[in-house]
Amino acid sequence: MAKKIVIASGKGGVGKSTVTAGLSRALESEGKKVLAMDFDIGLRSLDLLFGVREQVVRNWGDIVLGNCEKEHAVIHVGGIDFISAPLYYDEAFTPEKVKEMVSSFDETYDVIFIDAPAGIAAGFALACAGADSALVVSTPDDVCVRSVEITARNIASHGVKEIRLVINRFIKKLSAKKKFLNVDQVIDLTTVQLIGVIPYDAKIGFSSMEKSTFNFKASSQKSFSRIARRILGENVPLKL
């Protein structure tokens, strides 16, 4: 049975979809079969990060609505499989139907990532419905930390009990100068257990996460690898 992980942030623009793509690549490198699902209805972006925009024809909404077989919505991105989000919301997209749709992939994959939309509205609830665990992504600033604390509580209210924190775009020198929150402060304010810290990397924000551009020697992408191994249950030391 697949481990189904919703990746959420509450606030937009914190790199949640990049974290989804990066962890997908990192787990693929560990030999795991990964499915990444974009749940940002109308504002999807994972197809751009994976470099497959022109290949998107079907989406998970088509599966829920019975417009296609589930295999026809899957796009192969190297060793990762990907399903895009619908362009429009439909009242037929209920938590029960979404959970059934996501669970139908259980026997095919080791890990299923569900990239949730920003905020805690209807699309967020749908993303949580398909998950059994969660990663909440925060940058080390007060505004984002507050939204993540609220988001984590909302994820728990949807029955997802295992919730872990990813601190993204961390700049050690600026944290030391108290320009940003430090790691302990982010943990304390979000009240979520840490799973990993990803250092700021300008290149990630302006490039895709296609296999050809994913460089595991870069410090940020080494962080993805460490988090991926922790997801798999390994005891990996924290590095900043």
mmCIF file of C-alpha atoms in Angstrom, residues 18-19 21-27 29-30 49 168 197-230:
data_model
loop_
_atom_site.group_PDB
_atom_site.id
_atom_site.type_symbol
_atom_site.label_atom_id
_atom_site.label_comp_id
_atom_site.label_asym_id
_atom_site.label_seq_id
_atom_site.Cartn_x
_atom_site.Cartn_y
_atom_site.Cartn_z
ATOM 1 C CA THR A 18 8.907 22.702 -5.780
ATOM 2 C CA VAL A 19 9.177 20.618 -2.605
ATOM 3 C CA ALA A 21 8.708 17.864 -7.304
ATOM 4 C CA GLY A 22 12.056 17.698 -5.520
ATOM 5 C CA LEU A 23 10.972 14.973 -3.113
ATOM 6 C CA SER A 24 9.452 13.024 -5.994
ATOM 7 C CA ARG A 25 12.816 13.079 -7.772
ATOM 8 C CA ALA A 26 14.680 12.186 -4.583
ATOM 9 C CA LEU A 27 12.464 9.183 -3.836
ATOM 10 C CA SER A 29 16.500 8.030 -6.994
ATOM 11 C CA GLU A 30 15.989 5.721 -4.004
ATOM 12 C CA LEU A 49 8.032 22.082 -12.941
ATOM 13 C CA ASN A 168 12.125 25.862 2.994
ATOM 14 C CA VAL A 197 15.412 21.984 6.234
ATOM 15 C CA ILE A 198 15.988 23.044 2.619
ATOM 16 C CA PRO A 199 18.465 25.914 2.124
ATOM 17 C CA TYR A 200 17.658 28.793 -0.204
ATOM 18 C CA ASP A 201 18.699 28.093 -3.799
ATOM 19 C CA ALA A 202 17.889 30.736 -6.434
ATOM 20 C CA LYS A 203 18.329 28.200 -9.252
ATOM 21 C CA ILE A 204 15.444 26.075 -8.007
ATOM 22 C CA GLY A 205 13.003 28.948 -8.304
ATOM 23 C CA PHE A 206 13.786 29.483 -11.978
ATOM 24 C CA SER A 207 14.212 25.962 -13.315
ATOM 25 C CA SER A 208 12.178 22.835 -13.754
ATOM 26 C CA MET A 209 12.683 19.698 -11.732
ATOM 27 C CA GLU A 210 13.134 17.533 -14.786
ATOM 28 C CA LYS A 211 15.521 14.654 -14.243
ATOM 29 C CA SER A 212 18.095 16.214 -16.546
ATOM 30 C CA THR A 213 18.284 19.368 -14.400
ATOM 31 C CA PHE A 214 18.119 17.733 -10.972
ATOM 32 C CA ASN A 215 21.589 17.923 -9.430
ATOM 33 C CA PHE A 216 21.954 15.895 -6.251
ATOM 34 C CA LYS A 217 25.327 17.561 -5.562
ATOM 35 C CA ALA A 218 23.637 20.914 -4.873
ATOM 36 C CA SER A 219 23.056 21.613 -1.175
ATOM 37 C CA SER A 220 19.334 22.204 -1.614
ATOM 38 C CA GLN A 221 18.865 18.991 -3.536
ATOM 39 C CA LYS A 222 20.943 17.041 -1.024
ATOM 40 C CA SER A 223 18.341 18.228 1.480
ATOM 41 C CA PHE A 224 15.583 16.699 -0.637
ATOM 42 C CA SER A 225 17.478 13.412 -0.543
ATOM 43 C CA ARG A 226 17.801 13.501 3.240
ATOM 44 C CA ILE A 227 14.090 14.248 3.694
ATOM 45 C CA ALA A 228 13.185 11.481 1.256
ATOM 46 C CA ARG A 229 15.205 8.988 3.270
ATOM 47 C CA ARG A 230 13.485 10.128 6.481
#
